[in-house]
Amino acid sequence: MKVTIDPVTRIEGHLKVETVIEDSVIKEAKCSADMYRGIEKALRGYDYLTAIQITQRTCGCCPYAHAEAAALAIENALQIELNKNGKLLRNMVIGAYKLKDYVLHFYTLSALDFINISDILNYNGNDFDMLELKKYVLKEISSKKVFPNPLFSQKYKNAYIKNKDLNITLINHYLKSFEAMKKMSEMVKIFGSKSTHMVTIEAGGVTTRPTAERLVKYISLAKESQHFIEHCYIPDVLEVAKRFKEYFKIGKGVDNFLTFDTLLNLDGSYLFTGGFSKDFEYEEGIEPYNIIEYNNYAYYKENGGYKPLELTELTPLTFDEFKQNHTKYSWSKAPRYKGHVVEVGPAAIVINNYLRGKDEKLISLVDKFNRELGIDIKDYNSVMGRHLSRAIISKLIIDKIIEDSLMVEEGKLGFIQLKKPPSNVKGIGLTEATRGALAHFIDIGENGYIRNYEMIVPTTWNISPKDNQNIPGALESMLIGTEIRDINNPVEIARIIRSTDPCLACAVH
Ligand code: NFE
């Protein structure tokens, strides 16, 4: 039997997932990215500094990460080191944005996979937003306009949390998460000058001057965000995890994880250190030119595998070629590290940094949750492991950006003005976006013009099609082998997909 989800909802962009299920087990899975834009191509010929603004337009979820990766690539090409305030302020902008994105993923995009939202009808308290929601639902039910909404359908009833009080708490926090995200966006705006697409992240630092007023406002919002993370987000993820413990065994993909350094400390170390682990054996350090992107199954004429910046352009199939070709099934390329399929993202960060064995705070947090939930580090390679990882990372990030904000030197610009445009240099910017390892490669020609640009993006790793050795991508591997309990309601598929938080706008760009 074939089960196709097209499009997958509650993710960013257009993803089609086709599965073949036999004897209640997924035997085949295909992830298709159905959209192509060509942002890298559009960059060529423009001034090198425009990359920071233009690559942000790849996406409305993680523009901060593209801005950072582009700035890092230019700084790498020019061999620039930021000053103290530049380092701190950049962490404060991108850290706040990441938090907003994690909260958005858990509450807005994923929680409805687990909460029984119809329990709002059992709400008898006096919270204004909850009463408004209840009123709205009752009105819609009586008008029969929108309902029966699938979320209220009896068909899905057994798939959700049964404890009414917990559902009511989670619905309440779902509503509160909007206010929390607004505060995190405010934090981004204070030094990013605007959100979504910020304008003050530049090669050379952050151009907003850290006045006392801005710092005080930032710290006060950060403390409120910390409260939400500690008192709503983390407890909610734990409660959901306790009720869906089997999901620590569902959605297990390959045991290979790739991460990049992110959130620089003033001593030159990072909050999360990059590395590669294969079968849970970790090695520190990354060689970006060990990445090859394969195209046998991607809608381009070139079928080979290419290193970053090796090609200036891939040629999309024409419509006639597209109709005749029955092998290719995605606009996404298939990146591989040292030839291996890897998972990137929050679980990869937690697993790699835990295996690295040097970050005591991360290790003690992971050990604490492992004891509470009866799991071990290998279980993070799962649906619930990915949700838990985001919560753990959020706690570490909020603590770090509060510490960073207290070290900023008031009034001192965190920005170094670049001198003249460079000629004939290349640079690499590696960082972690919300969804995982992000790499930008820039090749600057004469007088600062972009000769070639390449982005290798988190979701490309995760939703990649098969590579030239016919090995399925990371999400395809997570799906293959999954047992479907109720073939009429294969919720496992959507839960696995959403656990990776795919962004298709980024994946193909
Ligand atoms: Ni478009 Fe992005 C991906 C993230 S890359 S959301 O994939 O996170 O910066």
GROMACS .gro file of C-alpha atoms in nm, residues 1 4 18 25 42-43 57 60 68 121 152 222 229 239 253 256 302 320 325 331 340 343 365 406 448 466-467:
model
   27
    1MET     CA    1   0.000   0.000   0.000
    4THR     CA    2   0.162   0.980   0.021
   18GLU     CA    3   0.575   0.897  -0.049
   25VAL     CA    4   0.604  -0.163   0.801
   42ALA     CA    5   2.108   3.540  -0.832
   43LEU     CA    6   2.404   3.642  -0.616
   57ARG     CA    7   1.576   3.595   0.175
   60GLY     CA    8   1.157   3.354   0.684
   68GLU     CA    9   2.558   3.490   1.013
  121LEU     CA   10  -1.424   2.236   2.567
  152PHE     CA   11  -1.152   1.723   1.659
  222ALA     CA   12   1.572   3.756   2.815
  229ILE     CA   13   1.172   2.805   2.876
  239GLU     CA   14   0.533   1.563   2.994
  253GLY     CA   15   1.760   0.726   1.135
  256ASN     CA   16   2.584   0.950   1.184
  302GLU     CA   17   2.448   1.704  -1.405
  320ASP     CA   18   1.020   1.786  -2.151
  325ASN     CA   19   1.279   1.123  -1.650
  331TRP     CA   20   1.500   1.945  -0.647
  340HIS     CA   21   2.810   0.909   0.463
  343GLU     CA   22   2.152   1.365   1.032
  365LEU     CA   23   2.132   1.820   3.181
  406LEU     CA   24   2.608   4.113   3.101
  448GLY     CA   25   3.452   4.247  -0.441
  466LYS     CA   26   1.901   0.895  -0.251
  467ASP     CA   27   2.266   0.954  -0.339
   0.00000   0.00000   0.00000
